Amino acid sequence: MKLKWKPKKLTLVIIPDANQSVVRFRIHHLFAYIAAACFSVPLLIALVVYGLHAHTAHTASELRIKLNGANQLWSAELSSKNETIEQLQNEVIQLSQKAELMKVKVEEMKKLESDLKSIAQLDSSSSPTKDPSLSDTAASNDAVASLPLGMGGSPNPATQEEIMKLGEQTLASLTAMDSDVKELQTSFTETKQKVAVKQQQLRITPTIWPTNTKLVTSPFGYRTDPITHHPSFHSGIDFGARENDSVFTTADGQVVSTGTDAFHGNNIVIEHSKGLRTWYMHLNKILVKRGDTVAKGDVIGLVGSTGRSTGPHLHYEVLKNGESTDPIPYLKAMRKDD
Ligand SMILES: [Zn+2]
């Protein structure tokens, strides 16, 4: 196919006014194209630039909106985190105050344990005296805990470092207390076992009075015999009780013998522990039999005047390994119903 260039002329007609003559320009066809191109290319560029600018402005606006939203979100988050941090810091302070109170309580428990040992006579080195400084502290702390006391003072905001340090100190304090409490648990368990042993010892030791009366008509030791009026040795204590008054066993034990003879009258022997026995004589009536298990304070017989006796009384003896011993040092405690 063969292209054939045909130069053409274009005629531009300008009509200024109806009364004026028409102006005609004849221009070359190519020139018209160039003129059209010269006019349209800048226009196109301007359109593209405008388009790009509009797009960029829109994008920037969207980003600004997004940024504002994100800023608000972060601000809210930051504020919330600051509140949380402040709350945690306050909790650290409260924890620290509670740890201090607990420390005082642990010290009180240590003192209590020491007193308990002392009361049970497990440790002679300590005595159940009150530590005034400790009880004062405890009392003031109790007062703080129970009263809605007013508080005030100048504002001294604590720094983050100070709170961190307080937290570390509280942790150290709690760790030390944990160790103290473990030691106390062990110590209390040992004390409990020792108290149980002590209680058992006490149960089998003749400590109470064998009659309701505390009237001693003849003590242990040398005396003038009430019948022969000769010097003699009295191997027990005579209690001036009335006929048929109750006779109590002075410790837990087992009846090893009951019987009657011209000297001792109706009598009972009770064994409490290996080598320790008590002997009750001149009874009007025996209320137990050989082999019976008796508990401290049980009624085992009634006061009488049987055997070698001038009137109703109880002759009471404590025997250690078969030897009569003065019962007075044993008569320490009252019966529960006294
Ligand atoms: Zn006697």
PDB file of C-alpha atoms in Angstrom, residues 69-331:
ATOM      1  CA  GLY A  69      -6.916   7.864  65.028  1.00  0.00           C
ATOM      2  CA  ALA A  70      -3.702   6.007  65.892  1.00  0.00           C
ATOM      3  CA  ASN A  71      -2.548   8.925  68.045  1.00  0.00           C
ATOM      4  CA  GLN A  72      -5.788   8.917  69.994  1.00  0.00           C
ATOM      5  CA  LEU A  73      -5.557   5.158  70.436  1.00  0.00           C
ATOM      6  CA  TRP A  74      -1.977   5.399  71.657  1.00  0.00           C
ATOM      7  CA  SER A  75      -2.842   8.256  73.969  1.00  0.00           C
ATOM      8  CA  ALA A  76      -5.670   6.232  75.481  1.00  0.00           C
ATOM      9  CA  GLU A  77      -3.412   3.189  75.732  1.00  0.00           C
ATOM     10  CA  LEU A  78      -0.613   5.223  77.306  1.00  0.00           C
ATOM     11  CA  SER A  79      -3.016   6.763  79.788  1.00  0.00           C
ATOM     12  CA  SER A  80      -4.412   3.335  80.650  1.00  0.00           C
ATOM     13  CA  LYS A  81      -0.881   1.945  81.057  1.00  0.00           C
ATOM     14  CA  ASN A  82       0.112   4.843  83.286  1.00  0.00           C
ATOM     15  CA  GLU A  83      -2.962   4.191  85.445  1.00  0.00           C
ATOM     16  CA  THR A  84      -2.060   0.502  85.627  1.00  0.00           C
ATOM     17  CA  ILE A  85       1.533   1.335  86.596  1.00  0.00           C
ATOM     18  CA  GLU A  86       0.304   3.709  89.302  1.00  0.00           C
ATOM     19  CA  GLN A  87      -2.105   1.083  90.576  1.00  0.00           C
ATOM     20  CA  LEU A  88       0.687  -1.512  90.653  1.00  0.00           C
ATOM     21  CA  GLN A  89       2.954   0.908  92.475  1.00  0.00           C
ATOM     22  CA  ASN A  90       0.242   1.533  95.082  1.00  0.00           C
ATOM     23  CA  GLU A  91      -0.217  -2.207  95.439  1.00  0.00           C
ATOM     24  CA  VAL A  92       3.555  -2.601  96.009  1.00  0.00           C
ATOM     25  CA  ILE A  93       3.297  -0.008  98.794  1.00  0.00           C
ATOM     26  CA  GLN A  94       0.295  -1.763 100.360  1.00  0.00           C
ATOM     27  CA  LEU A  95       2.085  -5.125 100.083  1.00  0.00           C
ATOM     28  CA  SER A  96       5.115  -3.633 101.765  1.00  0.00           C
ATOM     29  CA  GLN A  97       2.947  -2.308 104.637  1.00  0.00           C
ATOM     30  CA  LYS A  98       1.269  -5.699 105.020  1.00  0.00           C
ATOM     31  CA  ALA A  99       4.677  -7.409 105.019  1.00  0.00           C
ATOM     32  CA  GLU A 100       5.740  -5.137 107.888  1.00  0.00           C
ATOM     33  CA  LEU A 101       2.606  -6.085 109.855  1.00  0.00           C
ATOM     34  CA  MET A 102       3.232  -9.761 109.128  1.00  0.00           C
ATOM     35  CA  LYS A 103       6.801  -9.390 110.369  1.00  0.00           C
ATOM     36  CA  VAL A 104       5.464  -8.176 113.708  1.00  0.00           C
ATOM     37  CA  LYS A 105       2.999 -11.100 113.823  1.00  0.00           C
ATOM     38  CA  VAL A 106       5.795 -13.600 113.095  1.00  0.00           C
ATOM     39  CA  GLU A 107       7.813 -12.084 115.955  1.00  0.00           C
ATOM     40  CA  GLU A 108       4.745 -12.410 118.187  1.00  0.00           C
ATOM     41  CA  MET A 109       4.433 -16.069 117.202  1.00  0.00           C
ATOM     42  CA  LYS A 110       8.097 -16.651 118.043  1.00  0.00           C
ATOM     43  CA  LYS A 111       7.504 -15.088 121.448  1.00  0.00           C
ATOM     44  CA  LEU A 112       4.354 -17.161 121.921  1.00  0.00           C
ATOM     45  CA  GLU A 113       6.244 -20.350 121.115  1.00  0.00           C
ATOM     46  CA  SER A 114       8.974 -19.402 123.558  1.00  0.00           C
ATOM     47  CA  ASP A 115       6.358 -18.669 126.261  1.00  0.00           C
ATOM     48  CA  LEU A 116       4.644 -21.978 125.550  1.00  0.00           C
ATOM     49  CA  LYS A 117       7.933 -23.814 126.091  1.00  0.00           C
ATOM     50  CA  SER A 118       8.451 -21.895 129.272  1.00  0.00           C
ATOM     51  CA  ILE A 119       4.928 -22.604 130.588  1.00  0.00           C
ATOM     52  CA  ALA A 120       5.359 -26.298 129.802  1.00  0.00           C
ATOM     53  CA  GLN A 121       8.787 -26.059 131.490  1.00  0.00           C
ATOM     54  CA  LEU A 122      10.484 -27.383 128.391  1.00  0.00           C
ATOM     55  CA  ASP A 123      13.116 -24.679 128.275  1.00  0.00           C
ATOM     56  CA  SER A 124      14.353 -23.228 131.564  1.00  0.00           C
ATOM     57  CA  SER A 125      16.351 -20.462 129.872  1.00  0.00           C
ATOM     58  CA  SER A 126      13.276 -18.479 128.854  1.00  0.00           C
ATOM     59  CA  SER A 127      10.483 -17.085 130.972  1.00  0.00           C
ATOM     60  CA  PRO A 128       6.934 -16.162 129.911  1.00  0.00           C
ATOM     61  CA  THR A 129       7.477 -12.468 130.445  1.00  0.00           C
ATOM     62  CA  LYS A 130       6.046  -9.910 128.094  1.00  0.00           C
ATOM     63  CA  ASP A 131       8.326  -8.032 125.786  1.00  0.00           C
ATOM     64  CA  PRO A 132       6.995  -4.495 126.204  1.00  0.00           C
ATOM     65  CA  SER A 133       8.529  -3.160 122.987  1.00  0.00           C
ATOM     66  CA  LEU A 134       7.027  -6.002 120.948  1.00  0.00           C
ATOM     67  CA  SER A 135       3.587  -5.824 122.517  1.00  0.00           C
ATOM     68  CA  ASP A 136       3.560  -2.044 122.148  1.00  0.00           C
ATOM     69  CA  THR A 137       4.354  -2.360 118.456  1.00  0.00           C
ATOM     70  CA  ALA A 138       1.732  -5.039 118.036  1.00  0.00           C
ATOM     71  CA  ALA A 139      -0.849  -2.992 119.902  1.00  0.00           C
ATOM     72  CA  SER A 140      -0.161   0.095 117.819  1.00  0.00           C
ATOM     73  CA  ASN A 141      -0.325  -1.934 114.610  1.00  0.00           C
ATOM     74  CA  ASP A 142      -3.627  -3.437 115.704  1.00  0.00           C
ATOM     75  CA  ALA A 143      -4.865   0.063 116.388  1.00  0.00           C
ATOM     76  CA  VAL A 144      -3.804   1.171 112.912  1.00  0.00           C
ATOM     77  CA  ALA A 145      -5.570  -1.818 111.386  1.00  0.00           C
ATOM     78  CA  SER A 146      -8.827  -1.291 113.268  1.00  0.00           C
ATOM     79  CA  LEU A 147      -9.279   2.488 113.376  1.00  0.00           C
ATOM     80  CA  PRO A 148     -10.153   4.767 110.418  1.00  0.00           C
ATOM     81  CA  LEU A 149      -7.366   7.192 111.336  1.00  0.00           C
ATOM     82  CA  GLY A 150      -6.876  10.459 109.403  1.00  0.00           C
ATOM     83  CA  MET A 151      -3.696  10.894 107.369  1.00  0.00           C
ATOM     84  CA  GLY A 152      -1.950  13.808 105.659  1.00  0.00           C
ATOM     85  CA  GLY A 153       1.346  15.578 104.888  1.00  0.00           C
ATOM     86  CA  SER A 154       3.201  17.279 102.092  1.00  0.00           C
ATOM     87  CA  PRO A 155       3.075  15.562  98.676  1.00  0.00           C
ATOM     88  CA  ASN A 156       6.343  13.763  97.964  1.00  0.00           C
ATOM     89  CA  PRO A 157       5.689  11.650  94.867  1.00  0.00           C
ATOM     90  CA  ALA A 158       7.708   8.451  94.961  1.00  0.00           C
ATOM     91  CA  THR A 159      10.018   7.850  92.011  1.00  0.00           C
ATOM     92  CA  GLN A 160       9.900   4.679  89.962  1.00  0.00           C
ATOM     93  CA  GLU A 161      13.336   3.709  91.344  1.00  0.00           C
ATOM     94  CA  GLU A 162      12.089   4.112  94.908  1.00  0.00           C
ATOM     95  CA  ILE A 163       9.074   1.894  94.231  1.00  0.00           C
ATOM     96  CA  MET A 164      11.309  -0.697  92.550  1.00  0.00           C
ATOM     97  CA  LYS A 165      13.579  -0.672  95.613  1.00  0.00           C
ATOM     98  CA  LEU A 166      10.557  -0.982  97.923  1.00  0.00           C
ATOM     99  CA  GLY A 167       9.343  -3.938  95.879  1.00  0.00           C
ATOM    100  CA  GLU A 168      12.752  -5.634  96.163  1.00  0.00           C
ATOM    101  CA  GLN A 169      12.869  -5.006  99.917  1.00  0.00           C
ATOM    102  CA  THR A 170       9.341  -6.398 100.321  1.00  0.00           C
ATOM    103  CA  LEU A 171      10.275  -9.501  98.368  1.00  0.00           C
ATOM    104  CA  ALA A 172      13.382  -9.996 100.541  1.00  0.00           C
ATOM    105  CA  SER A 173      11.298  -9.446 103.663  1.00  0.00           C
ATOM    106  CA  LEU A 174       8.661 -11.970 102.550  1.00  0.00           C
ATOM    107  CA  THR A 175      11.367 -14.522 101.661  1.00  0.00           C
ATOM    108  CA  ALA A 176      12.910 -14.125 105.123  1.00  0.00           C
ATOM    109  CA  MET A 177       9.466 -14.457 106.735  1.00  0.00           C
ATOM    110  CA  ASP A 178       8.758 -17.591 104.722  1.00  0.00           C
ATOM    111  CA  SER A 179      11.919 -19.096 106.161  1.00  0.00           C
ATOM    112  CA  ASP A 180      10.969 -17.931 109.677  1.00  0.00           C
ATOM    113  CA  VAL A 181       7.484 -19.426 109.364  1.00  0.00           C
ATOM    114  CA  LYS A 182       8.961 -22.765 108.221  1.00  0.00           C
ATOM    115  CA  GLU A 183      11.281 -22.753 111.241  1.00  0.00           C
ATOM    116  CA  LEU A 184       8.345 -21.900 113.485  1.00  0.00           C
ATOM    117  CA  GLN A 185       6.309 -24.781 112.036  1.00  0.00           C
ATOM    118  CA  THR A 186       9.135 -27.197 112.867  1.00  0.00           C
ATOM    119  CA  SER A 187       9.606 -25.667 116.288  1.00  0.00           C
ATOM    120  CA  PHE A 188       5.862 -25.730 117.081  1.00  0.00           C
ATOM    121  CA  THR A 189       5.678 -29.396 116.042  1.00  0.00           C
ATOM    122  CA  GLU A 190       8.615 -30.239 118.331  1.00  0.00           C
ATOM    123  CA  THR A 191       7.078 -28.235 121.180  1.00  0.00           C
ATOM    124  CA  LYS A 192       3.733 -29.968 120.658  1.00  0.00           C
ATOM    125  CA  GLN A 193       5.435 -33.374 120.919  1.00  0.00           C
ATOM    126  CA  LYS A 194       7.358 -32.288 124.017  1.00  0.00           C
ATOM    127  CA  VAL A 195       4.175 -30.914 125.615  1.00  0.00           C
ATOM    128  CA  ALA A 196       2.415 -34.214 124.878  1.00  0.00           C
ATOM    129  CA  VAL A 197       5.262 -36.119 126.559  1.00  0.00           C
ATOM    130  CA  LYS A 198       5.154 -33.682 129.468  1.00  0.00           C
ATOM    131  CA  GLN A 199       1.388 -34.095 129.782  1.00  0.00           C
ATOM    132  CA  GLN A 200       1.779 -37.861 129.847  1.00  0.00           C
ATOM    133  CA  GLN A 201       4.472 -37.539 132.531  1.00  0.00           C
ATOM    134  CA  LEU A 202       2.182 -35.260 134.508  1.00  0.00           C
ATOM    135  CA  ARG A 203      -0.700 -37.731 134.248  1.00  0.00           C
ATOM    136  CA  ILE A 204       1.380 -40.519 135.738  1.00  0.00           C
ATOM    137  CA  THR A 205       2.977 -38.329 138.439  1.00  0.00           C
ATOM    138  CA  PRO A 206       1.040 -38.125 141.730  1.00  0.00           C
ATOM    139  CA  THR A 207       0.483 -34.377 141.940  1.00  0.00           C
ATOM    140  CA  ILE A 208      -3.017 -33.925 143.385  1.00  0.00           C
ATOM    141  CA  TRP A 209      -4.321 -34.186 146.948  1.00  0.00           C
ATOM    142  CA  PRO A 210      -5.896 -37.584 147.752  1.00  0.00           C
ATOM    143  CA  THR A 211      -8.717 -36.119 149.894  1.00  0.00           C
ATOM    144  CA  ASN A 212     -10.876 -33.025 149.819  1.00  0.00           C
ATOM    145  CA  THR A 213      -9.414 -31.918 153.106  1.00  0.00           C
ATOM    146  CA  LYS A 214      -5.984 -30.318 153.210  1.00  0.00           C
ATOM    147  CA  LEU A 215      -5.742 -30.908 156.978  1.00  0.00           C
ATOM    148  CA  VAL A 216      -2.514 -32.750 157.732  1.00  0.00           C
ATOM    149  CA  THR A 217      -2.807 -34.381 161.165  1.00  0.00           C
ATOM    150  CA  SER A 218       0.612 -36.062 161.023  1.00  0.00           C
ATOM    151  CA  PRO A 219       3.399 -35.209 158.574  1.00  0.00           C
ATOM    152  CA  PHE A 220       6.091 -37.441 157.060  1.00  0.00           C
ATOM    153  CA  GLY A 221       9.120 -38.028 159.280  1.00  0.00           C
ATOM    154  CA  TYR A 222      10.019 -38.709 162.888  1.00  0.00           C
ATOM    155  CA  ARG A 223       7.256 -38.323 165.476  1.00  0.00           C
ATOM    156  CA  THR A 224       5.971 -39.597 168.804  1.00  0.00           C
ATOM    157  CA  ASP A 225       3.854 -42.645 168.018  1.00  0.00           C
ATOM    158  CA  PRO A 226       0.157 -41.759 168.739  1.00  0.00           C
ATOM    159  CA  ILE A 227      -0.497 -45.183 170.299  1.00  0.00           C
ATOM    160  CA  THR A 228       2.776 -46.226 172.016  1.00  0.00           C
ATOM    161  CA  HIS A 229       4.004 -42.613 172.516  1.00  0.00           C
ATOM    162  CA  HIS A 230       7.492 -43.829 171.600  1.00  0.00           C
ATOM    163  CA  PRO A 231       9.695 -42.052 169.083  1.00  0.00           C
ATOM    164  CA  SER A 232       8.990 -43.538 165.683  1.00  0.00           C
ATOM    165  CA  PHE A 233       9.216 -42.855 161.958  1.00  0.00           C
ATOM    166  CA  HIS A 234       6.010 -41.919 160.079  1.00  0.00           C
ATOM    167  CA  SER A 235       6.389 -43.106 156.486  1.00  0.00           C
ATOM    168  CA  GLY A 236       3.482 -41.080 155.025  1.00  0.00           C
ATOM    169  CA  ILE A 237       1.068 -38.210 155.643  1.00  0.00           C
ATOM    170  CA  ASP A 238      -2.146 -38.467 157.672  1.00  0.00           C
ATOM    171  CA  PHE A 239      -5.054 -36.390 156.335  1.00  0.00           C
ATOM    172  CA  GLY A 240      -7.719 -35.635 158.900  1.00  0.00           C
ATOM    173  CA  ALA A 241     -10.725 -36.473 156.750  1.00  0.00           C
ATOM    174  CA  ARG A 242     -14.182 -37.528 157.901  1.00  0.00           C
ATOM    175  CA  GLU A 243     -15.453 -41.101 157.736  1.00  0.00           C
ATOM    176  CA  ASN A 244     -16.579 -42.070 154.213  1.00  0.00           C
ATOM    177  CA  ASP A 245     -15.025 -39.001 152.574  1.00  0.00           C
ATOM    178  CA  SER A 246     -13.856 -39.824 149.037  1.00  0.00           C
ATOM    179  CA  VAL A 247     -10.280 -40.971 148.494  1.00  0.00           C
ATOM    180  CA  PHE A 248      -8.865 -40.021 145.098  1.00  0.00           C
ATOM    181  CA  THR A 249      -6.006 -41.620 143.215  1.00  0.00           C
ATOM    182  CA  THR A 250      -3.327 -38.969 142.752  1.00  0.00           C
ATOM    183  CA  ALA A 251      -2.200 -40.051 139.255  1.00  0.00           C
ATOM    184  CA  ASP A 252      -3.104 -42.330 136.332  1.00  0.00           C
ATOM    185  CA  GLY A 253      -2.096 -45.899 137.018  1.00  0.00           C
ATOM    186  CA  GLN A 254      -3.021 -49.484 137.727  1.00  0.00           C
ATOM    187  CA  VAL A 255      -4.168 -51.054 140.968  1.00  0.00           C
ATOM    188  CA  VAL A 256      -1.413 -53.514 141.935  1.00  0.00           C
ATOM    189  CA  SER A 257      -2.939 -54.637 145.222  1.00  0.00           C
ATOM    190  CA  THR A 258      -5.977 -54.277 147.476  1.00  0.00           C
ATOM    191  CA  GLY A 259      -6.220 -55.949 150.865  1.00  0.00           C
ATOM    192  CA  THR A 260      -6.600 -55.662 154.590  1.00  0.00           C
ATOM    193  CA  ASP A 261      -4.358 -56.320 157.598  1.00  0.00           C
ATOM    194  CA  ALA A 262      -4.084 -55.401 161.275  1.00  0.00           C
ATOM    195  CA  PHE A 263      -1.652 -52.520 160.674  1.00  0.00           C
ATOM    196  CA  HIS A 264      -2.728 -50.903 157.376  1.00  0.00           C
ATOM    197  CA  GLY A 265      -6.433 -51.782 157.547  1.00  0.00           C
ATOM    198  CA  ASN A 266      -8.200 -51.779 154.168  1.00  0.00           C
ATOM    199  CA  ASN A 267      -5.540 -50.503 151.781  1.00  0.00           C
ATOM    200  CA  ILE A 268      -4.843 -49.966 148.095  1.00  0.00           C
ATOM    201  CA  VAL A 269      -1.518 -49.761 146.235  1.00  0.00           C
ATOM    202  CA  ILE A 270      -1.457 -48.139 142.789  1.00  0.00           C
ATOM    203  CA  GLU A 271       1.491 -48.187 140.384  1.00  0.00           C
ATOM    204  CA  HIS A 272       1.813 -45.038 138.205  1.00  0.00           C
ATOM    205  CA  SER A 273       5.082 -45.573 136.398  1.00  0.00           C
ATOM    206  CA  LYS A 274       7.990 -47.913 136.745  1.00  0.00           C
ATOM    207  CA  GLY A 275       9.176 -47.546 140.328  1.00  0.00           C
ATOM    208  CA  LEU A 276       6.552 -45.020 141.467  1.00  0.00           C
ATOM    209  CA  ARG A 277       3.588 -46.144 143.618  1.00  0.00           C
ATOM    210  CA  THR A 278       1.059 -44.595 145.998  1.00  0.00           C
ATOM    211  CA  TRP A 279      -0.450 -46.327 149.021  1.00  0.00           C
ATOM    212  CA  TYR A 280      -3.826 -45.473 150.637  1.00  0.00           C
ATOM    213  CA  MET A 281      -4.541 -46.950 154.124  1.00  0.00           C
ATOM    214  CA  HIS A 282      -7.185 -47.320 156.870  1.00  0.00           C
ATOM    215  CA  LEU A 283     -10.033 -47.164 154.341  1.00  0.00           C
ATOM    216  CA  ASN A 284     -13.599 -47.881 155.352  1.00  0.00           C
ATOM    217  CA  LYS A 285     -14.307 -49.194 151.862  1.00  0.00           C
ATOM    218  CA  ILE A 286     -12.259 -50.189 148.815  1.00  0.00           C
ATOM    219  CA  LEU A 287     -13.957 -49.316 145.504  1.00  0.00           C
ATOM    220  CA  VAL A 288     -11.415 -50.813 143.069  1.00  0.00           C
ATOM    221  CA  LYS A 289      -9.914 -54.230 142.512  1.00  0.00           C
ATOM    222  CA  ARG A 290      -6.468 -55.483 141.559  1.00  0.00           C
ATOM    223  CA  GLY A 291      -5.681 -54.885 137.882  1.00  0.00           C
ATOM    224  CA  ASP A 292      -8.060 -51.927 137.483  1.00  0.00           C
ATOM    225  CA  THR A 293      -6.815 -49.007 135.439  1.00  0.00           C
ATOM    226  CA  VAL A 294      -7.455 -45.715 137.194  1.00  0.00           C
ATOM    227  CA  ALA A 295      -7.211 -42.101 136.087  1.00  0.00           C
ATOM    228  CA  LYS A 296      -5.911 -39.212 138.170  1.00  0.00           C
ATOM    229  CA  GLY A 297      -8.781 -37.974 140.383  1.00  0.00           C
ATOM    230  CA  ASP A 298     -10.853 -41.186 140.272  1.00  0.00           C
ATOM    231  CA  VAL A 299     -12.518 -42.154 143.587  1.00  0.00           C
ATOM    232  CA  ILE A 300     -10.893 -45.428 144.672  1.00  0.00           C
ATOM    233  CA  GLY A 301     -12.198 -45.778 148.232  1.00  0.00           C
ATOM    234  CA  LEU A 302     -13.771 -44.149 151.297  1.00  0.00           C
ATOM    235  CA  VAL A 303     -11.999 -42.787 154.379  1.00  0.00           C
ATOM    236  CA  GLY A 304     -12.185 -45.004 157.463  1.00  0.00           C
ATOM    237  CA  SER A 305     -10.320 -46.006 160.598  1.00  0.00           C
ATOM    238  CA  THR A 306      -9.482 -49.663 159.924  1.00  0.00           C
ATOM    239  CA  GLY A 307      -6.167 -51.216 161.091  1.00  0.00           C
ATOM    240  CA  ARG A 308      -3.847 -49.434 163.495  1.00  0.00           C
ATOM    241  CA  SER A 309      -5.721 -46.138 163.773  1.00  0.00           C
ATOM    242  CA  THR A 310      -7.019 -43.818 166.453  1.00  0.00           C
ATOM    243  CA  GLY A 311      -9.845 -42.334 164.300  1.00  0.00           C
ATOM    244  CA  PRO A 312     -10.981 -41.682 160.712  1.00  0.00           C
ATOM    245  CA  HIS A 313      -8.103 -40.439 158.564  1.00  0.00           C
ATOM    246  CA  LEU A 314      -6.232 -41.307 155.368  1.00  0.00           C
ATOM    247  CA  HIS A 315      -2.632 -42.438 155.623  1.00  0.00           C
ATOM    248  CA  TYR A 316      -1.092 -41.650 152.245  1.00  0.00           C
ATOM    249  CA  GLU A 317       2.330 -42.782 151.063  1.00  0.00           C
ATOM    250  CA  VAL A 318       4.440 -42.218 147.962  1.00  0.00           C
ATOM    251  CA  LEU A 319       6.929 -45.019 147.254  1.00  0.00           C
ATOM    252  CA  LYS A 320       9.924 -44.628 144.963  1.00  0.00           C
ATOM    253  CA  ASN A 321      11.503 -47.945 144.078  1.00  0.00           C
ATOM    254  CA  GLY A 322       9.873 -49.436 147.170  1.00  0.00           C
ATOM    255  CA  GLU A 323      11.129 -46.683 149.527  1.00  0.00           C
ATOM    256  CA  SER A 324       8.688 -44.349 151.268  1.00  0.00           C
ATOM    257  CA  THR A 325       9.324 -40.709 150.413  1.00  0.00           C
ATOM    258  CA  ASP A 326       7.837 -37.415 151.633  1.00  0.00           C
ATOM    259  CA  PRO A 327       4.585 -36.894 149.621  1.00  0.00           C
ATOM    260  CA  ILE A 328       4.537 -33.134 150.295  1.00  0.00           C
ATOM    261  CA  PRO A 329       6.739 -32.161 147.244  1.00  0.00           C
ATOM    262  CA  TYR A 330       4.287 -34.085 145.040  1.00  0.00           C
ATOM    263  CA  LEU A 331       1.194 -32.243 146.280  1.00  0.00           C
TER     264      LEU A 331
END
